[in-house]
Coordinates of C-alpha atoms and ligand atoms in Angstrom, one line a residue:
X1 CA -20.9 11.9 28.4
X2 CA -18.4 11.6 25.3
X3 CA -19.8 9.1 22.4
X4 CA -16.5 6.9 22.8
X5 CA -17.0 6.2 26.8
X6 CA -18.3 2.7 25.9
X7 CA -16.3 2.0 22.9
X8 CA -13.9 -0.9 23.0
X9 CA -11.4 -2.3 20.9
X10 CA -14.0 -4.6 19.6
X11 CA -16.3 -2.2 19.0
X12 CA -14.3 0.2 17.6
X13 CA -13.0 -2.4 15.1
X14 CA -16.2 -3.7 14.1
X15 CA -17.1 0.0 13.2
X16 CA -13.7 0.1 11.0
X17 CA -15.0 -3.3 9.5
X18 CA -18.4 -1.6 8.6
X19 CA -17.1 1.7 6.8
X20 CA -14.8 -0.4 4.7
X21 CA -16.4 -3.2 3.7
X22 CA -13.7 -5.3 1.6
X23 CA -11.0 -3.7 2.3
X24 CA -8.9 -6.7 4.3
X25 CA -5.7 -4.6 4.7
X26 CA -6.9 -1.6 5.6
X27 CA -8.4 -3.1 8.6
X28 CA -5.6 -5.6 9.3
X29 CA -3.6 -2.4 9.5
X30 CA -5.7 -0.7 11.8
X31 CA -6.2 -3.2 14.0
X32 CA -2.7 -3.9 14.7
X33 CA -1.9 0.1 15.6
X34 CA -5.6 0.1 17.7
X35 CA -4.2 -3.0 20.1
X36 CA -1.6 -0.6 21.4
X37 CA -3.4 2.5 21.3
X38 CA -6.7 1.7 22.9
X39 CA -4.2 0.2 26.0
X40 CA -2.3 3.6 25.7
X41 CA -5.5 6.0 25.7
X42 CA -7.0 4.3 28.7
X43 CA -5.6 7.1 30.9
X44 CA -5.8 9.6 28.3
X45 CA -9.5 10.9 27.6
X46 CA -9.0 13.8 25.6
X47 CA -7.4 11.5 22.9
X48 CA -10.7 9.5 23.3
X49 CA -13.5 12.6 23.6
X50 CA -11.6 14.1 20.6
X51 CA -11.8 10.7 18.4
X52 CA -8.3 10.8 17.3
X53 CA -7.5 7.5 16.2
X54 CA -10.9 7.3 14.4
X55 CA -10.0 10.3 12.5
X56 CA -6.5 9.2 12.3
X57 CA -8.1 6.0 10.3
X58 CA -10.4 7.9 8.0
X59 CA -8.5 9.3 5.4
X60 CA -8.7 13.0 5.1
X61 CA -9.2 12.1 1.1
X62 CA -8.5 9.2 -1.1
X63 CA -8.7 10.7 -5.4
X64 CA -9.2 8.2 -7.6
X65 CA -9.0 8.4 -11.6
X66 CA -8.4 6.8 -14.6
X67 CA -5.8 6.5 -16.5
X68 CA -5.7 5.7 -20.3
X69 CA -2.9 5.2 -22.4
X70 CA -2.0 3.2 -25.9
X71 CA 0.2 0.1 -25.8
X72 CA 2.6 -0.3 -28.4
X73 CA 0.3 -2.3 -30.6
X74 CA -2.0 0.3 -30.9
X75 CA -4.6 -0.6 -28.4
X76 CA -6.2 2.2 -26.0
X77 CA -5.7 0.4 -22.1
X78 CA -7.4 2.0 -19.4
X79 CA -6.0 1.3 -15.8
X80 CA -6.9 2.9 -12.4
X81 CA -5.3 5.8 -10.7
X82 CA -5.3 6.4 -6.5
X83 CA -3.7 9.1 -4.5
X84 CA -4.7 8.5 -0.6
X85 CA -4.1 11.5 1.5
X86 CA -4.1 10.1 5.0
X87 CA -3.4 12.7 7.6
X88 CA -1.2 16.0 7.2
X89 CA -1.4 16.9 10.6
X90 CA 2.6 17.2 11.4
X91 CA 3.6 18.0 7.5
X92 CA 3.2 17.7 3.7
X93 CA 2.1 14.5 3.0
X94 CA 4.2 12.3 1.7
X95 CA 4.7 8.7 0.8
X96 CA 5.5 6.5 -2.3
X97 CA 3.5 5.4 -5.3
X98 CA 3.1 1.8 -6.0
X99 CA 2.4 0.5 -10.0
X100 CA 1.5 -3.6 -9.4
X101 CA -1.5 -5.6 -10.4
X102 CA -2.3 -6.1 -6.7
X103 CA -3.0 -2.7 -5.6
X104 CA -6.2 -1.6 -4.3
X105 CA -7.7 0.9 -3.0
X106 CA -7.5 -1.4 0.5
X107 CA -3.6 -1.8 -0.1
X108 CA -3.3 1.9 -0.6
X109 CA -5.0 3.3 2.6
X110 CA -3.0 1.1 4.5
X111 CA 0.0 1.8 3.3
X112 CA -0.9 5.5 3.5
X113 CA -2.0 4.7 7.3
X114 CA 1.0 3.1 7.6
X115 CA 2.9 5.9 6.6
X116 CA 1.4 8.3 8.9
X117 CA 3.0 5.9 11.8
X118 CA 6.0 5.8 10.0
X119 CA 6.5 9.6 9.0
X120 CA 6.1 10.5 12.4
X121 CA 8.9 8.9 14.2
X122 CA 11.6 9.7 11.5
X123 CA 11.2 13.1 13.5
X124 CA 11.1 15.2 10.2
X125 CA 7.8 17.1 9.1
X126 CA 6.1 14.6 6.9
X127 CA 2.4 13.4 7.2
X128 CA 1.4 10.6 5.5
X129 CA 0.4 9.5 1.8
X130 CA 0.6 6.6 -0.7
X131 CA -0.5 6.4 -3.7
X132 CA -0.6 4.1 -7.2
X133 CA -2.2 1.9 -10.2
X134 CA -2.5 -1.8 -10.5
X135 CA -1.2 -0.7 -13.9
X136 CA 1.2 -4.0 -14.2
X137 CA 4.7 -2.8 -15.5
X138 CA 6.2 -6.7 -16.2
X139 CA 6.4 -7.4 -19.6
X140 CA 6.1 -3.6 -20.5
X141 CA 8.3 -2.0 -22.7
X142 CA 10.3 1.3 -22.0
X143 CA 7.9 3.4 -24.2
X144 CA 4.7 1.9 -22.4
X145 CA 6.1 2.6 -19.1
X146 CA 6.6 6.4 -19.9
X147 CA 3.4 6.5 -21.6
X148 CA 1.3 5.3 -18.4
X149 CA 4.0 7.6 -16.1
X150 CA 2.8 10.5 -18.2
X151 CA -0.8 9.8 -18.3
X152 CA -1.1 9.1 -14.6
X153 CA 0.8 12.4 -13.7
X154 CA -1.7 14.4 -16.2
X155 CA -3.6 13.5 -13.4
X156 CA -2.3 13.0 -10.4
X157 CA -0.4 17.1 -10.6
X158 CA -3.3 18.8 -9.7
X159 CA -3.3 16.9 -6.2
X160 CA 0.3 17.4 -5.5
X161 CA 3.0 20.1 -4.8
X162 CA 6.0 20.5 -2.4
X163 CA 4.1 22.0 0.4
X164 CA 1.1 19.5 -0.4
X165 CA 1.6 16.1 -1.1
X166 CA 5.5 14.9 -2.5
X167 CA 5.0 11.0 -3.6
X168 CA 8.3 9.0 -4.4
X169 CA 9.0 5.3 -5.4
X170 CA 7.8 2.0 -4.2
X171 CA 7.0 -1.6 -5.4
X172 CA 7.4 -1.1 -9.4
X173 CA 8.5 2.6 -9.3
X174 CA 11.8 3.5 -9.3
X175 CA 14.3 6.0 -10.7
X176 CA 13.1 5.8 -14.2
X177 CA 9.3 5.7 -13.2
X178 CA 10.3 9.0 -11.2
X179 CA 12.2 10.5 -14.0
X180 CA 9.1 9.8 -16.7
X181 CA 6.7 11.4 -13.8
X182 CA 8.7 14.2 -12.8
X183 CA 9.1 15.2 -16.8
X184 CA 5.2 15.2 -17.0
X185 CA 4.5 17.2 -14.4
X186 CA 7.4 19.8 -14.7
X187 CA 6.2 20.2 -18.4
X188 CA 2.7 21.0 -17.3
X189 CA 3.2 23.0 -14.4
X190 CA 6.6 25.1 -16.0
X191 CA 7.7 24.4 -12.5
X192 CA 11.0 22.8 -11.5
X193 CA 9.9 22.0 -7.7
X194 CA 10.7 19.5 -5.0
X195 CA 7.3 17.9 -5.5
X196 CA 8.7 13.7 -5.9
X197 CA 11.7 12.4 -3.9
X198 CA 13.9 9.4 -5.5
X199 CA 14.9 11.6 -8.1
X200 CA 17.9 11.4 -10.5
X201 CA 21.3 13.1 -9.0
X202 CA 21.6 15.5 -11.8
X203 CA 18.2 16.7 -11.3
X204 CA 17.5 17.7 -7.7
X205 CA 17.9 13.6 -6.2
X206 CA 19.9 12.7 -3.0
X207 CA 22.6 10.9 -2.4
X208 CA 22.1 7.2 -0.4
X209 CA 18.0 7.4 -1.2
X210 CA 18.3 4.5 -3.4
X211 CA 20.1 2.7 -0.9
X212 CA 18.4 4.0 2.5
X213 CA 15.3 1.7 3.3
X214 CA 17.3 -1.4 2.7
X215 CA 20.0 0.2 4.6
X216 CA 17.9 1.3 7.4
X217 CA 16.5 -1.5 8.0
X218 CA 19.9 -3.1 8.7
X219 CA 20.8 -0.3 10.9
X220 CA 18.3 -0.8 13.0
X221 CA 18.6 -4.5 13.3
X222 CA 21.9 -4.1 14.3
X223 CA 20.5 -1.7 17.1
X224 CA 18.0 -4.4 18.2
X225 CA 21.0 -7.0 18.7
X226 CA 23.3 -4.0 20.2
X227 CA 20.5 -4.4 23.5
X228 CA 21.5 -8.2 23.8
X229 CA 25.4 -7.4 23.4
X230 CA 25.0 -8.9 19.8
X231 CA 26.5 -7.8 16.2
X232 CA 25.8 -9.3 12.5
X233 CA 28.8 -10.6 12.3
X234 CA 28.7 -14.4 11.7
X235 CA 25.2 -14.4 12.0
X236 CA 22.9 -16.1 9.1
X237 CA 19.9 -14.2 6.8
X238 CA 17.1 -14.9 5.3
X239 CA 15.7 -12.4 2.9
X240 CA 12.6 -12.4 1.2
X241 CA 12.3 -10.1 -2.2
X242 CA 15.1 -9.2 -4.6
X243 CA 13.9 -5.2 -5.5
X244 CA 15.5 -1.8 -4.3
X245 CA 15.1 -2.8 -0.1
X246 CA 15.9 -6.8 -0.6
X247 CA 19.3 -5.8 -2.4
X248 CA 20.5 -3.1 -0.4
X249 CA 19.1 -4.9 3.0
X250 CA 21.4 -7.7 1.5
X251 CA 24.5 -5.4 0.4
X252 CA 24.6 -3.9 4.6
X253 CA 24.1 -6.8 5.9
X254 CA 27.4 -8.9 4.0
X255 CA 28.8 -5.5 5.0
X256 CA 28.6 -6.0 8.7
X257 CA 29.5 -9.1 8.5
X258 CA 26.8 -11.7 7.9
X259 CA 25.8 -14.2 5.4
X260 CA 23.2 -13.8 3.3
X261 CA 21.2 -17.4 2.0
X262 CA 18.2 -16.1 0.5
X263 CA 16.3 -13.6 -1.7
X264 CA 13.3 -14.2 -3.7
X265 CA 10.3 -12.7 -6.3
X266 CA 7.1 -13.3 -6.9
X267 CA 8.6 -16.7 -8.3
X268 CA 10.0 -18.4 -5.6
X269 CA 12.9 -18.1 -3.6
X270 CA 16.7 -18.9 -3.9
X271 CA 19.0 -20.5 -1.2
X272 CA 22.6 -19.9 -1.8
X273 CA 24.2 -21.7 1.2
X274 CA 27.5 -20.1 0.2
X275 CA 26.3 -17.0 0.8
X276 CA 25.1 -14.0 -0.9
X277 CA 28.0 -12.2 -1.9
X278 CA 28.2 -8.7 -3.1
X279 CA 29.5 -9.6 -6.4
X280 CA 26.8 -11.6 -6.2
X281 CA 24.2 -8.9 -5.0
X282 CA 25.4 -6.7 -7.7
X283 CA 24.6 -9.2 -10.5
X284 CA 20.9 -9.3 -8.8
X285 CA 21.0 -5.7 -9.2
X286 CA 21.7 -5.8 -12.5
X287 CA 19.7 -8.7 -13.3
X288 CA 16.4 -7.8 -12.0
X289 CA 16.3 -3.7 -12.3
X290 CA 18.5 -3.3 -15.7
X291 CA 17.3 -6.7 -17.8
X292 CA 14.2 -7.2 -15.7
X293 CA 14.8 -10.4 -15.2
X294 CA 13.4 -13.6 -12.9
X295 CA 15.3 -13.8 -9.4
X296 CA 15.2 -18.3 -11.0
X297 CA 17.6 -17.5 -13.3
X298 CA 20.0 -17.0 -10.3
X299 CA 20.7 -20.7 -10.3
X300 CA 22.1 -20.7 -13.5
X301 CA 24.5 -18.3 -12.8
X302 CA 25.6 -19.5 -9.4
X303 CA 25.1 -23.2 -10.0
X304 CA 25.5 -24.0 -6.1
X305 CA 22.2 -22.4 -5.4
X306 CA 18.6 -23.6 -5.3
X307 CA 15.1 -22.3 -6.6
X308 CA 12.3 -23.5 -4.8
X309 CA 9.1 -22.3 -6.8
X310 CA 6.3 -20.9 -5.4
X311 CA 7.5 -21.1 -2.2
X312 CA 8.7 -18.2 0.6
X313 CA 12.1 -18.6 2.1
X314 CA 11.0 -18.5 5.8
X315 CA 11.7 -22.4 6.4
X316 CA 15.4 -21.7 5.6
X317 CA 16.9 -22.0 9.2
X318 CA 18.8 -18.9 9.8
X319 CA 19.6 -16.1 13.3
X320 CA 18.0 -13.1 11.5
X321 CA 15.6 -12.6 8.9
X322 CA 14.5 -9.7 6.8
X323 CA 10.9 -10.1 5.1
X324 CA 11.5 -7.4 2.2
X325 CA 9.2 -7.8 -0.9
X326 CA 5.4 -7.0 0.2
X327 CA 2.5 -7.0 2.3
X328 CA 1.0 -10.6 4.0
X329 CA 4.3 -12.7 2.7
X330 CA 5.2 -14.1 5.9
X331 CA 2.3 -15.9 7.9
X332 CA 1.3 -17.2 11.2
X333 CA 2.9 -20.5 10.5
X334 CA 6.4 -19.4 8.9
X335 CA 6.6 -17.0 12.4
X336 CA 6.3 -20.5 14.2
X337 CA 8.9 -22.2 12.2
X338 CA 11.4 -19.2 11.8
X339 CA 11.3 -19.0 15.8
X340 CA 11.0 -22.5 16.0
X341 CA 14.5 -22.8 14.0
X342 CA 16.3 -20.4 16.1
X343 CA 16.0 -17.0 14.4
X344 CA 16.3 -14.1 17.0
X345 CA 15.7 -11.0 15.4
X346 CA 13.2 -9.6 12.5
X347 CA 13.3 -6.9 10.7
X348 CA 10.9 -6.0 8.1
X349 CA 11.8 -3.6 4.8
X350 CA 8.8 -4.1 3.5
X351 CA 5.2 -2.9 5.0
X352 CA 2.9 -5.4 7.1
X353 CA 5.0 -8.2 5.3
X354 CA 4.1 -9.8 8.8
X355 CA 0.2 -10.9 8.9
X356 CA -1.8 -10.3 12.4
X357 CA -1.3 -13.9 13.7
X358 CA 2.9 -13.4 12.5
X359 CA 3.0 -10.1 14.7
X360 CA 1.1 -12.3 17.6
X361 CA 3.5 -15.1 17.2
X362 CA 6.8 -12.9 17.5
X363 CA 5.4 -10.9 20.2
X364 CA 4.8 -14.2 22.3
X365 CA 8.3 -15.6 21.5
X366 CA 9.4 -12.3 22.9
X367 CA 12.4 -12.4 19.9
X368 CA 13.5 -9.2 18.4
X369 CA 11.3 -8.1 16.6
X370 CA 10.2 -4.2 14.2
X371 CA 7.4 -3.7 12.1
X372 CA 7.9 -2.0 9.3
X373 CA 6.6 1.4 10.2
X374 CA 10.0 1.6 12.7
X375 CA 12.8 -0.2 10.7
X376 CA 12.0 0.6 7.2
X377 CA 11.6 4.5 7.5
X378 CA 15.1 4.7 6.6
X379 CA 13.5 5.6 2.8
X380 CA 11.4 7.8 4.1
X381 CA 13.6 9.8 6.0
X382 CA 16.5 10.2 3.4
X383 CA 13.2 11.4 1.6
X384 CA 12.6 14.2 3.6
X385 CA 16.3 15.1 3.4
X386 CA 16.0 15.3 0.4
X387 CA 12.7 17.8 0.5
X388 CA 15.4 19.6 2.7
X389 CA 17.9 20.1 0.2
X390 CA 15.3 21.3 -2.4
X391 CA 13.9 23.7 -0.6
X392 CA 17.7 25.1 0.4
X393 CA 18.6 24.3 -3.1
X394 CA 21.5 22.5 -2.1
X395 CA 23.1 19.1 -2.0
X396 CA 24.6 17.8 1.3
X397 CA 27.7 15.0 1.1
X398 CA 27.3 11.7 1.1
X399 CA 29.1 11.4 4.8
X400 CA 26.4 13.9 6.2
X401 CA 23.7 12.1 5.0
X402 CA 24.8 8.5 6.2
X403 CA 25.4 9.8 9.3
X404 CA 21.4 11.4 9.5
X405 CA 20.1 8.3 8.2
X406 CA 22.4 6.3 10.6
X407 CA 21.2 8.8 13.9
X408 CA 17.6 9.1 12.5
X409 CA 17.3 4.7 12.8
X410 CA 18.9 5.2 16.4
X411 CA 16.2 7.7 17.2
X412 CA 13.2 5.5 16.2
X413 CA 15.0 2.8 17.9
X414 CA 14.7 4.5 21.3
X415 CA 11.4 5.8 20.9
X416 CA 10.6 2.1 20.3
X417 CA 11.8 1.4 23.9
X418 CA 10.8 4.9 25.2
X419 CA 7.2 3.4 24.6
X420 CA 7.7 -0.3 24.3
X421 CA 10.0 -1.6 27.2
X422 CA 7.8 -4.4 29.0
X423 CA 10.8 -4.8 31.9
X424 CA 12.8 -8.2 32.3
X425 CA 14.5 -7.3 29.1
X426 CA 11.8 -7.6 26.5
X427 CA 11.3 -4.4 24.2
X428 CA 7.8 -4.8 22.1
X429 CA 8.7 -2.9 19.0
X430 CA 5.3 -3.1 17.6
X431 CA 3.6 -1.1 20.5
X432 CA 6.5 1.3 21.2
X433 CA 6.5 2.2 17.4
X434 CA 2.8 2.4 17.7
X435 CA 2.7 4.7 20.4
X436 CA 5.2 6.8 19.3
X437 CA 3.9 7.9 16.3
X438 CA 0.3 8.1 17.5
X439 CA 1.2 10.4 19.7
X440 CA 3.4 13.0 18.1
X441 CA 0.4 13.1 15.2
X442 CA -1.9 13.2 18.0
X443 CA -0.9 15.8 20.0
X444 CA -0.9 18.1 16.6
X445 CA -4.3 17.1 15.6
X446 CA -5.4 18.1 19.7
X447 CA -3.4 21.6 18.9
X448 CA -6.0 22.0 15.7
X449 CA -9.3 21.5 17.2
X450 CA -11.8 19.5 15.2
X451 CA -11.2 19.7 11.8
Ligands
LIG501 P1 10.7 -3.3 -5.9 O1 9.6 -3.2 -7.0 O2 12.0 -2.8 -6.1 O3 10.8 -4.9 -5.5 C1 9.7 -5.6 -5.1 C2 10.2 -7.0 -4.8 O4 9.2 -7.7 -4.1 C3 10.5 -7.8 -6.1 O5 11.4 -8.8 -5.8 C4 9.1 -8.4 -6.3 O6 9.1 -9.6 -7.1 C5 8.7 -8.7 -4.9 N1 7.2 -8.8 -4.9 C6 6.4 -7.7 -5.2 N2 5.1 -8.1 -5.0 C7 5.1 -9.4 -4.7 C8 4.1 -10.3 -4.4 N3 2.8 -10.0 -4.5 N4 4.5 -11.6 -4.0 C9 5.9 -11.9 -3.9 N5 6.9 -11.0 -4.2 C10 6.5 -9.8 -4.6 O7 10.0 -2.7 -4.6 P2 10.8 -2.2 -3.3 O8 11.9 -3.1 -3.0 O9 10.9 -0.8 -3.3 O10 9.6 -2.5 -2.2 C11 9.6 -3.7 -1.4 C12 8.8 -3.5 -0.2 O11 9.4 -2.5 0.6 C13 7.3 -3.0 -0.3 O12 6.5 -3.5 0.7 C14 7.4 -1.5 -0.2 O13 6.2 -0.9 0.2 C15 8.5 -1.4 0.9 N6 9.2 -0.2 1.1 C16 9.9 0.4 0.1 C17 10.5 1.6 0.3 C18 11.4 2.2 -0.8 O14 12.1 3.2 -0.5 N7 11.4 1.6 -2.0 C19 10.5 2.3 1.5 C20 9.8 1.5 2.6 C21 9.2 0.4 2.3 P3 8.7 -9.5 -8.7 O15 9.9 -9.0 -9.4 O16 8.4 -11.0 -9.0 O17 7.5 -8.6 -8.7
LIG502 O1 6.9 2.9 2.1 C1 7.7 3.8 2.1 O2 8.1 4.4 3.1 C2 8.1 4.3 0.7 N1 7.8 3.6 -0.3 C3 9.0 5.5 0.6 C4 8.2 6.7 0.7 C5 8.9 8.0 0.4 O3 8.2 9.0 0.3 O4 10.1 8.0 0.2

């Protein structure tokens, strides 16, 4: 008799709990994919006899190192280095590197599980990856930032390649970090190779990458409201965050014709009831990436607006809302009051921005609602195009690729209903996302035997 005949969800979560001991996210994450999946395997024993999802959630490695490096003062500053390496069953694996006081090694195997979910059901060859410091770039200058960029790459190259591992950007790594990192490991390696993504234009980048997960995540709302006859024109948004995939979440959605009320930092949040405007969004931009300023000092600017310190902008009544700056920002009791003021659709840019009792609450409402592993893989994907176009050594037109990333969103959005239609007109998101990319990295890992 197979080992997992008498394993439940419970008990197959309190083993998770056990193997990683303080690591909070890491399990949240896992327990919210094993809800759907233990349903899904009932009928399905080879997936249980061959322990997939437990070696789905056991990283095939997680490197950690130090990194040292000299501030400008002259003092040495040592920080820590992670690259987790989740699963590379259907590709490379790939997946963005985080630099933010908060990162641990908790937050990065979840967001490398995450990714696995994710990589999957953009369709394209990827497996999944994450990887970072809690190296805190705020307040740093320009030299300091290449300094740490440099001395985390000295280590990090020997882990990556393009047919190995191909990080990119996240939360406090963007286009410059990328540039700083790609130098480093170009100048070590005397290779000029696809091995990051969110690279400069002139130097093997893609067009719309920097736009793409804020973007994406639009698209794909506006694929949720297409299944109730509904656009985003006219409707109200709340976002939350104010980085690459707040802005550009923002910038779609005044495109198709909504109004924008809020965006926030670590700070607080700002409610412009006039609406977010792209003039508006493009002095954010400039604002917060270019002078690295505080998303307050929006107030001053555009006197008509509020800042509410401290506080998240899910009380803000609104029809759709967009949770886009990080992990655990919008909790059980901001789902209660966001459904209880009328919002009908969710989308999240950012990864598990919902917490467990948030996903619970949405689901039970029955509103519209994607987890991030579906509606924000627009990043991803224009990511893997652009691994495409490296390895042709070619760049492709900006039409092309808005069309991919446009028909790659529709595709996620029907696997999401291939797998999570519950009849009477109620798609679960969460579950058909879930399923879908278990099951294409799955079936791979079945084709490999145990290894
Ligand atoms: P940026 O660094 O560009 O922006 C991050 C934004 O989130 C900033 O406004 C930041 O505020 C805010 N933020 C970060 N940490 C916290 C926190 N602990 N509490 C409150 N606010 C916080 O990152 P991105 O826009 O790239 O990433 C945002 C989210 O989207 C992350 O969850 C990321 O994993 C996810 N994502 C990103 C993709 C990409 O392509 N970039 C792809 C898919 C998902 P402050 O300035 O105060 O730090
Ligand atoms: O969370 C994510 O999907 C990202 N940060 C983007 C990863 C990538 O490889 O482009």
């Amino acid at each position: 008799m197979a080992v997992t005949d008498h394993v439940d969800l419970n008990g197959f979560m309190e083993g998770v709990k056990k193997r990683n001991p303080h690591q909070p996210e890491f399990v949240q994450a896992v327990q919210e994919v094993a809800e759907d999946i233990f349903d899904f395997m009932q009928d399905k024993e080879e997936y249980h006899s061959q322990q997939i999802l437990r070696r789905i959630a056991e990283p095939d490695r997680v490197v950690s190192f130090r990194v040292c490096w000299e501030d400008d003062a002259g003092n040495i500053r040592v920080q820590r280095g992670w690259r987790v390496q989740n699963n590379n069953a259907i590709g490379p694996y790939k997946g963005g590197i985080r630099f933010h006081p908060s990162v641990t090694e908790s937050v990065l195997k979840f967001l490398a599980f995450e990714q696995t979910f994710k990589n999957a059901l953009t369709g394209l060859p990827m497996g999944g990856g994450k990887g970072g410091s809690n190296f805190n770039p705020k307040g740093k200058s320009v030299r300091e930032i290449m300094r740490f960029c440099q001395s985390f790459m000295t280590e990090l190259y020997r882990h990556i390649g393009a047919d190995i591992d191909v990080p990119a950007g996240d939360i406090g790594v963007g286009g410059r970090e990328i540039g700083f990192m790609f130098g480093q490991y170009k100048r070590i390696t005397n290779n000029f190779t696809g091995v990051l993504t969110g690279k400069g234009l002139e130097w093997g980048g893609s067009l719309i990458r920097t736009e793409a997960t804020g973007y994406g995540a639009v698209y794909f709302l506006a694929n949720m409201l297409a299944t109730k006859g509904e656009t985003l024109e006219g409707k109200t948004a709340v976002i939350s965050g104010s980085g690459n995939v707040a802005t550009h979440a923002a910038e779609k959605i005044v495109q198709l014709g909504g109004k924008v009320l809020t965006l926030s930092d670590s700070g607080g949040f700002i409610h412009d009831p006039d609406g977010i405007t792209q003039e508006k969004i493009d002095w954010v931009k400039t604002h917060k990436t270019h002078r690295r300023g505080r998303i307050e000092e929006y107030v001053a600017a555009f006197p008509r607006a509020t800042f509410h310190a401290g506080k998240t902008p899910w009380g803000v009544p609104c029809d759709v809302a967009l949770p886009c700056a990080t992990q655990n920002e919008l909790l059980g009791e901001d789902a209660k009051t966001l459904v209880a003021n009328g919002c009908r659709a969710v989308s999240e840019g950012a990864n598990m921005p919902t917490d467990l009792d948030g996903v619970h609450t949405f689901k039970a409402a029955k509103i519209l609602y994607a987890p991030g592993k579906a509606s924000n893989a627009g990043g991803v994907a224009v990511s893997g195009l652009e691994m495409s176009q490296n390895s042709e050594r070619r760049s492709w037109k900006e039409e092309e690729l808005q069309q991919m990333l446009k028909d790659i969103m529709s595709g996620i959005h029907n696997s999401c209903i291939r797998y999570g239609d519950q009849g009477g007109g109620y798609i679960d998101y969460v579950k058909g996302a879930n399923i879908a990319g278990f099951k294409k990295v799955a079936d791979a890992m079945l084709a490999f035997g145990v290894v």
